[in-house]
Coordinates of C-alpha atoms and ligand atoms in Angstrom, one line a residue:
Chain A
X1 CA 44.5 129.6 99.7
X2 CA 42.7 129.6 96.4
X3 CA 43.9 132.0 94.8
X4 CA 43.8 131.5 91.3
X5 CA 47.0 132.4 88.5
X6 CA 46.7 133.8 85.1
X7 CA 49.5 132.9 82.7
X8 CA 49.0 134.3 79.0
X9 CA 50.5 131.0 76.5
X10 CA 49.9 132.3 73.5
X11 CA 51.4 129.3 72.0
X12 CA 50.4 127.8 68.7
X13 CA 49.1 124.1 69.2
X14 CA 50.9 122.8 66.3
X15 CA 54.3 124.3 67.5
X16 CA 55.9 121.4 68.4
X17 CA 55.3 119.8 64.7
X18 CA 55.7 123.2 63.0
X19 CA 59.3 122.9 65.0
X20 CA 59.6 120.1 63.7
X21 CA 58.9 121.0 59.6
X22 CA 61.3 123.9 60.1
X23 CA 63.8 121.5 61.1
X24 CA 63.3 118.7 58.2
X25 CA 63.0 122.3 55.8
X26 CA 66.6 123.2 56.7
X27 CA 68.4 119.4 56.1
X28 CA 66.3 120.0 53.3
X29 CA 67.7 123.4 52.4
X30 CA 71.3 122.8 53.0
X31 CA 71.3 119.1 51.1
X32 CA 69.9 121.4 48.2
X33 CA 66.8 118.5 47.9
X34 CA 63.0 120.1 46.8
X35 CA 60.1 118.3 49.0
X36 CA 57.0 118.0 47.7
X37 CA 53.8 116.8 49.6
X38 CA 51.3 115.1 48.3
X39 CA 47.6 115.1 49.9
X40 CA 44.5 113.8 48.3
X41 CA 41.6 112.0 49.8
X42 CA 41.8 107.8 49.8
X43 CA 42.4 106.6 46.5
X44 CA 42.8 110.0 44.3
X45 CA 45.9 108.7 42.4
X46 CA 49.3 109.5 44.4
X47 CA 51.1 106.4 44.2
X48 CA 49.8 106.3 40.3
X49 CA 51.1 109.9 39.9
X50 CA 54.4 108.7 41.7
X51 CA 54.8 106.0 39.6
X52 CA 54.8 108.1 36.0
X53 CA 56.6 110.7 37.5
X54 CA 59.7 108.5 38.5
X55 CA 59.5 106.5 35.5
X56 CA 60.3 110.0 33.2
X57 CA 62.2 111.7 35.8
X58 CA 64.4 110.3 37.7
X59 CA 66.9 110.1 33.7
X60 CA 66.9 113.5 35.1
X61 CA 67.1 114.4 39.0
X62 CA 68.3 112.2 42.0
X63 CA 64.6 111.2 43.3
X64 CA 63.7 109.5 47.4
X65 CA 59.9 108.9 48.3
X66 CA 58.7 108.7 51.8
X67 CA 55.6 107.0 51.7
X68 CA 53.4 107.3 54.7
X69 CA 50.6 104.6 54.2
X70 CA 48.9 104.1 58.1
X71 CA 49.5 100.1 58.1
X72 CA 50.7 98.1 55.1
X73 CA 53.7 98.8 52.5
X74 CA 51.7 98.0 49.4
X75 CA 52.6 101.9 48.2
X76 CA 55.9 102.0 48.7
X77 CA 56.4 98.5 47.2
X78 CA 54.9 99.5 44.2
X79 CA 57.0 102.5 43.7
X80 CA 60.3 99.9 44.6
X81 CA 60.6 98.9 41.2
X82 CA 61.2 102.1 40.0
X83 CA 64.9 101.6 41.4
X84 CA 64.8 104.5 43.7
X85 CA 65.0 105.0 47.7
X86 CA 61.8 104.4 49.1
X87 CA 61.1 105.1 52.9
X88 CA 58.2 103.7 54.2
X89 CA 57.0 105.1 57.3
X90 CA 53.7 103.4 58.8
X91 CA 51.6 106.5 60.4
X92 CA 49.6 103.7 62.5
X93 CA 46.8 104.9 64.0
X94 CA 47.5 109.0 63.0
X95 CA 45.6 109.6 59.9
X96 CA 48.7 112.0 58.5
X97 CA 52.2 112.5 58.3
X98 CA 53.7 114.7 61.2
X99 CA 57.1 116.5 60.7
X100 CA 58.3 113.8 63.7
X101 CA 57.8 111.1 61.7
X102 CA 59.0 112.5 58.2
X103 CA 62.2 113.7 60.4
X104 CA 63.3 109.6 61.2
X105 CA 62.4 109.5 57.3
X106 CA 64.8 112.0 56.6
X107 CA 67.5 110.9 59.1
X108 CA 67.2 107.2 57.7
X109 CA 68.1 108.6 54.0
X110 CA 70.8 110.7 55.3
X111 CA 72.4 107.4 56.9
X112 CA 71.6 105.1 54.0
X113 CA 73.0 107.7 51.3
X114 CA 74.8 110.9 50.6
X115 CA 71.8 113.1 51.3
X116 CA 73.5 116.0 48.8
X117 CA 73.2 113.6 46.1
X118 CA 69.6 113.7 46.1
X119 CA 67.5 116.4 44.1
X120 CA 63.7 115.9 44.6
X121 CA 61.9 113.7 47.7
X122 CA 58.5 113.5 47.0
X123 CA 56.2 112.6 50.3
X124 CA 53.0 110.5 49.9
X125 CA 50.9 111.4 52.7
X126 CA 48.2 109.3 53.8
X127 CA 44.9 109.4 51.9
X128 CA 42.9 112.3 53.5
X129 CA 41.1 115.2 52.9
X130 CA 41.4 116.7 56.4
X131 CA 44.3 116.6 58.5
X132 CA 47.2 116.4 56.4
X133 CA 46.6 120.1 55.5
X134 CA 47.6 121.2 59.0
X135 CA 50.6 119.1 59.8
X136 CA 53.6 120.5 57.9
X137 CA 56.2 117.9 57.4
X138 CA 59.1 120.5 56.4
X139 CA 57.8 120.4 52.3
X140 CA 58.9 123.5 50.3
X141 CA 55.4 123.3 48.9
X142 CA 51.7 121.2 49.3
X143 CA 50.3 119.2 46.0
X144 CA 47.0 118.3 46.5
X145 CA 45.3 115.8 44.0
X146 CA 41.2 115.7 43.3
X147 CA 39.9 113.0 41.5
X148 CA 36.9 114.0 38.7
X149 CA 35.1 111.2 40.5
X150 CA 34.5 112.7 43.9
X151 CA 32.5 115.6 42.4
X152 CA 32.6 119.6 41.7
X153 CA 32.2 120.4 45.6
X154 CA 35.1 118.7 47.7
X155 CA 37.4 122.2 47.2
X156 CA 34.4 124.1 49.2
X157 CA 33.7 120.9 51.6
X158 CA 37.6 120.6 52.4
X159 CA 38.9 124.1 51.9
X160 CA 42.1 124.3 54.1
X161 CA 43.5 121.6 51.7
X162 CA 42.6 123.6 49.1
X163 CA 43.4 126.6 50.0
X164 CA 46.6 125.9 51.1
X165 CA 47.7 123.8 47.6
X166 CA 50.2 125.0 45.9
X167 CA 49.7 123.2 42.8
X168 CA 46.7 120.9 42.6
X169 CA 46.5 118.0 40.4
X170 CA 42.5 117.4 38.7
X171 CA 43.5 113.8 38.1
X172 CA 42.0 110.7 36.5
X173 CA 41.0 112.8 33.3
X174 CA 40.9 110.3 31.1
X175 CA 37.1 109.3 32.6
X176 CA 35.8 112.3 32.0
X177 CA 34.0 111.2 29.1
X178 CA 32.1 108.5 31.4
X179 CA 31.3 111.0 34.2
X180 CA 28.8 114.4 34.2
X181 CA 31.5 116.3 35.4
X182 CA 32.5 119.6 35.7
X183 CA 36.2 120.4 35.3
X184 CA 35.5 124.4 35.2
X185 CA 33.7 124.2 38.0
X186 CA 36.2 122.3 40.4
X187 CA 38.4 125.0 38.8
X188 CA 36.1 128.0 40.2
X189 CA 35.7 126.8 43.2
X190 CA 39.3 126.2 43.9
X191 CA 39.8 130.1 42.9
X192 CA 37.1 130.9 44.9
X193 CA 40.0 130.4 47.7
X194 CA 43.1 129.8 46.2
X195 CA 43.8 132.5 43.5
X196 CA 47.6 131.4 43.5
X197 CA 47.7 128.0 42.7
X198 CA 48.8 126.1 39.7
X199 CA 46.0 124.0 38.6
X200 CA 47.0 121.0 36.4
X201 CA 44.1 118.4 35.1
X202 CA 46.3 114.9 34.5
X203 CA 45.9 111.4 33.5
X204 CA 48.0 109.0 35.1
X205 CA 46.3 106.4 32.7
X206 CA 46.7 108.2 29.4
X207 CA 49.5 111.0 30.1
X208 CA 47.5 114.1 29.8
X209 CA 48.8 116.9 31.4
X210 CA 51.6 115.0 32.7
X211 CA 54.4 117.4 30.8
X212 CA 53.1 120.5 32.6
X213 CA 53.3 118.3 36.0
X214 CA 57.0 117.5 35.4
X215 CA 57.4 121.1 34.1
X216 CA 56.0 122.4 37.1
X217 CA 58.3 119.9 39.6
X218 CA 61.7 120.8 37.6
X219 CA 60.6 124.3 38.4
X220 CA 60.3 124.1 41.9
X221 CA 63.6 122.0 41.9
X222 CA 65.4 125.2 40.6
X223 CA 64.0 127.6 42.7
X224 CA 65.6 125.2 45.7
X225 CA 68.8 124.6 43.9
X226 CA 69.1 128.3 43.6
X227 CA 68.2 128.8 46.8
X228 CA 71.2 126.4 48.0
X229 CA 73.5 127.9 45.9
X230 CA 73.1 131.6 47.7
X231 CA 72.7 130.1 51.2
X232 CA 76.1 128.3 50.1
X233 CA 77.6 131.6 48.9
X234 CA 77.2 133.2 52.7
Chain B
X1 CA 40.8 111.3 64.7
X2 CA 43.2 114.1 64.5
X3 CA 42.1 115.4 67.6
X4 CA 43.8 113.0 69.4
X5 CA 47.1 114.6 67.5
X6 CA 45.4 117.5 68.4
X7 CA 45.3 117.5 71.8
X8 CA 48.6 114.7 72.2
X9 CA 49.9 117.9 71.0
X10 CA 47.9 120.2 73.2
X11 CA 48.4 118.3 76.3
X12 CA 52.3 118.2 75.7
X13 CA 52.8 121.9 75.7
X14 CA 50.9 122.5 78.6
X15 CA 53.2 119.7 80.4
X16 CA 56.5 121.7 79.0
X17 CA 55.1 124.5 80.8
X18 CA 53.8 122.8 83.8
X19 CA 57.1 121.3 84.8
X20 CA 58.8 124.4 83.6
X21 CA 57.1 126.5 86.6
X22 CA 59.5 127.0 89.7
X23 CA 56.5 126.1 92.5
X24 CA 54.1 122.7 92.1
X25 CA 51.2 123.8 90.6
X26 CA 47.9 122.9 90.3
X27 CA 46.0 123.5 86.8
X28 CA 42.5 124.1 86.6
X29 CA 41.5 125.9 83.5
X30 CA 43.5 125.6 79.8
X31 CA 42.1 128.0 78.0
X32 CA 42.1 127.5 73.8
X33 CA 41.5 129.7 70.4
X34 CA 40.2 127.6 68.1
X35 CA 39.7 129.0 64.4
X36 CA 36.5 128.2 62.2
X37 CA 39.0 127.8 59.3
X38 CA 41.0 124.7 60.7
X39 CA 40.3 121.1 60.7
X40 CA 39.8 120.6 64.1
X41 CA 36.2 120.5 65.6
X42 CA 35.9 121.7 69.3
X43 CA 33.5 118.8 70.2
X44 CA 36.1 116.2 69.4
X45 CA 38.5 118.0 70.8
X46 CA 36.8 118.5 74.5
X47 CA 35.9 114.3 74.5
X48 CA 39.7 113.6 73.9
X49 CA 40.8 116.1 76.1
X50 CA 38.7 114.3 79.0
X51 CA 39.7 111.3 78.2
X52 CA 43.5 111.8 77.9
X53 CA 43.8 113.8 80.9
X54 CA 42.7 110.9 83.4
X55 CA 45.3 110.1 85.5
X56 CA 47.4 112.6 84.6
X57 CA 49.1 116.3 86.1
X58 CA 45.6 117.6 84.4
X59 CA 43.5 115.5 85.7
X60 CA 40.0 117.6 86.6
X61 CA 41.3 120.7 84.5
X62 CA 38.6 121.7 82.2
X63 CA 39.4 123.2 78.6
X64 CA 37.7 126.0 77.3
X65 CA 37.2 126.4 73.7
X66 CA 36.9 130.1 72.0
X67 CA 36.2 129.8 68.6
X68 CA 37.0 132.6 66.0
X69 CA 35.1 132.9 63.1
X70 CA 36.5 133.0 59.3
X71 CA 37.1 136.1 58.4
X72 CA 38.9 138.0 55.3
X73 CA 39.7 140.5 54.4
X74 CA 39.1 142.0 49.8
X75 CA 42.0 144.3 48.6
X76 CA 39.7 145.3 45.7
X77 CA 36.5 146.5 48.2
X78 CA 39.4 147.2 50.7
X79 CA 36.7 145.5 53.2
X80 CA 36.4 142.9 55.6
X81 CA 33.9 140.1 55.1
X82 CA 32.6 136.7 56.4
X83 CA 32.5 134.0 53.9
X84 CA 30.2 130.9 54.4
X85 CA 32.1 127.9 55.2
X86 CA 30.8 125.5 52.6
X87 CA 29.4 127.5 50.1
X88 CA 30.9 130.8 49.5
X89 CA 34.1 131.7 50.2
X90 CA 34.7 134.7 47.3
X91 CA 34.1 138.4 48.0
X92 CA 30.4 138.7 48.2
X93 CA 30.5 142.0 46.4
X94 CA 33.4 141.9 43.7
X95 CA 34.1 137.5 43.3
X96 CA 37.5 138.5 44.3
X97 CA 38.4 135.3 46.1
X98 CA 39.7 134.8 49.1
X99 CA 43.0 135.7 49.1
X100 CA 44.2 137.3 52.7
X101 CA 42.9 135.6 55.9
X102 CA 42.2 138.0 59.2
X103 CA 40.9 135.6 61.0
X104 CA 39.9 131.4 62.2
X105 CA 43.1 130.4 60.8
X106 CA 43.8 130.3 64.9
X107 CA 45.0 127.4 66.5
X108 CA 46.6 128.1 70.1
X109 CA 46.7 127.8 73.6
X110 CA 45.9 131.4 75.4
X111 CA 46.1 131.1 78.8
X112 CA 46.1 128.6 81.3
X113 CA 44.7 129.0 85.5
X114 CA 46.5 127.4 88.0
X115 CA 46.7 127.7 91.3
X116 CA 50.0 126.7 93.7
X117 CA 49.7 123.6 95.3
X118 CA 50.0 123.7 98.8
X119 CA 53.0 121.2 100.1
X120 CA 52.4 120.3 103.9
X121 CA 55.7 121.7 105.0
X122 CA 54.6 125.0 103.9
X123 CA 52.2 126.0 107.0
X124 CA 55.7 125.3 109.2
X125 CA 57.3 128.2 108.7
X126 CA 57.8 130.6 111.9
Ligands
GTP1 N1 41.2 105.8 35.2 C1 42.2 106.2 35.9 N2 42.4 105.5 37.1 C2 43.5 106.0 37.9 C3 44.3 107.0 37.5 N3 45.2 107.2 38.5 C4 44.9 106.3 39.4 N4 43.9 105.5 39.1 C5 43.3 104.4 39.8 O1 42.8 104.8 41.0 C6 43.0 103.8 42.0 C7 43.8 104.4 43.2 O2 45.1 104.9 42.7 P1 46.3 105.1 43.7 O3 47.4 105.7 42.9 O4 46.5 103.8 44.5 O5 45.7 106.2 44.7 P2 46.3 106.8 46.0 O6 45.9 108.2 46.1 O7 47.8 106.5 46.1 O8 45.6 105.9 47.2 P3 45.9 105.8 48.7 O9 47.4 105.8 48.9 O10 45.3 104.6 49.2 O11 45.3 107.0 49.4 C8 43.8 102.7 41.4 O12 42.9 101.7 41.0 C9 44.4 103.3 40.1 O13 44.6 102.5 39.1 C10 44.0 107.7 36.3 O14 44.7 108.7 35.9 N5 43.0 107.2 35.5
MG2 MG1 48.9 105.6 47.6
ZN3 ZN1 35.6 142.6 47.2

């Protein structure tokens, strides 16, 4: 009796989550709402970025965050003030968002508010380099931020973040003077992998490269709208 | 640390499947593709796996790991090639960068061995 069994899976690990992401995608698509996610290492500027973006555009588009911070809610306290819904969701031990998680995110806007009335959530991701680049969370398209502090090499050291970006943020320009950095060469070695991307170098601090940002968010926020309006028209 | 997603994730397909099977089985072997190009690192991923499967329907099973390596493919040289994780991941002959991915983007579960488990009413039939 030991007979051994074969049985061909074939089953990607991250179905479950990737379920998951399709799901959130869908409320997403139907509520007619564009989710961004951002990703950057520890300290890279999101919650900064959030901040200057929600100051200038929420005059203009209905805005939620979900803010994934592993234990505190400094993050999403900050971005309180701005007046809009902020869902904080504390990833614990996991080093990421998963598309689980964002989904109770998503379910506890939908009860709190008219979900239709929203037109942008933007997702803050925990602060790492690594994982968050595998777990989709149901975004209609990956932000990932660099800091010119943490030097030319990261895109080749951490490539599935950047190669998976769809628009990456060089952030915290306004040092650049104090630093022997160079911003043409994080830019190469992005393309080396990521010939698609939009590649935006911001300050938070001084507001450089902060129109093309918001330029590039109200874009994406069309494409969705007019997405919703021909999956309406069916 | 996102192994332990990694394989929380792992572990709970393979029990979907497990209890989805119309005789007790017993699994033994569960076997894994695991791409170059992914954040996951096999090493990590076998010490979780050992340690989250004590006690549990996999107790004893052991994983094995295939890993693919990166591999892509240039539209301009209209070749395959092998970039160097870390260093070089452009077209070594044209700088075309890397655009369309063949291969070690792979993360999945390819087979699993089992055997039946033997239930003690089984050697009673006539
Ligand atoms: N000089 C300068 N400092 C900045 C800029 N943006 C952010 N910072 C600073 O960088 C530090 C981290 O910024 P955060 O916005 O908290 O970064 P984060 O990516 O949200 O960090 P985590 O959520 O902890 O991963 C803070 O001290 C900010 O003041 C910028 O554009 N210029
Ligand atoms: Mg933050
Ligand atoms: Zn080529």
């Amino acid at each position: 009796m030991h007979q051994t069994f074969d049985a061909a899976l074939e089953i990607n690990l991250l179905h479950a989550n990737q379920a998951g992401a399709d799901h959130n995608r869908a409320h997403f698509d139907t509520w007619g709402i564009s989710c961004l996610n951002l990703m950057s290492s520890p300290g890279a500027g999101k919650t900064q970025l959030l901040e200057r973006t929600l100051a200038v555009l929420q005059s203009e588009f209905s805005i939620a965050v979900i803010e994934g911070d592993m234990t505190t809610e400094l993050d999403a306290d900050r971005l309180r003030q701005y007046g809009v819904p902020v869902i904080a969701i504390n990833t614990g031990r996991s080093c990421h968002l998963d598309s689980k998680m964002v989904a109770g995110g998503i379910h506890r806007l939908a009860h709190d508010y008219n979900p239709t009335e929203f037109d942008l959530v933007l997702v803050e991701n925990v602060g790492n380099l690594v994982c968050p680049a595998e777990f989709e969370v149901g975004e209609h398209a990956k932000v990932a931020l660099l800091s010119i502090t943490e030097g030319e090499d990261k895109p080749l050291k951490y490539p599935v973040m950047f190669q998976q970006a769809d628009c990456l943020l060089i952030t915290k320009m306004d040092l650049a003077p104090h630093l022997e950095v160079e911003i043409d060469r994080i830019v190469s070695n992005v393309r080396q992998m990521n010939p698609h991307c939009a590649i935006i170098p911001v300050s938070a601090k001084t507001g450089e490269g902060l129109e093309a940002w918001y330029a590039w968010v109200r874009d994406r926020i069309q494409q969705t709208q007019q997405l919703q309006r021909s999956l309406a028209a069916v | 640390m996102h192994e332990t997603d990694m394989t929380k994730a792992l572990i709970l397909t393979v029990k979907e499947w497990w209890e989805a099977q119309p005789e007790p089985i017993a699994i033994s072997q569960v076997h894994l593709v695991v791409g170059q190009f992914t954040c996951v690192e096999p090493v990590s991923l076998q010490f979780t796996f050992e340690v989250q499967t004590r006690n549990t329907f996999l107790e004893g099973a052991t994983l094995v790991i295939r890993e693919t390596p990166l591999i892509a493919f240039c539209h301009t040289c209209q070749t395959e090639y092998s970039p160097v994780i870390g260093l070089q991941y452009a077209c070594p002959d044209c700088r075309s960068p890397l655009d369309d991915i063949r291969s070690g983007r792979e993360l999945k579960i390819d087979r699993i061995e089992y055997a039946p488990v033997s239930v003690s009413v089984s050697n009673t039939t006539c």
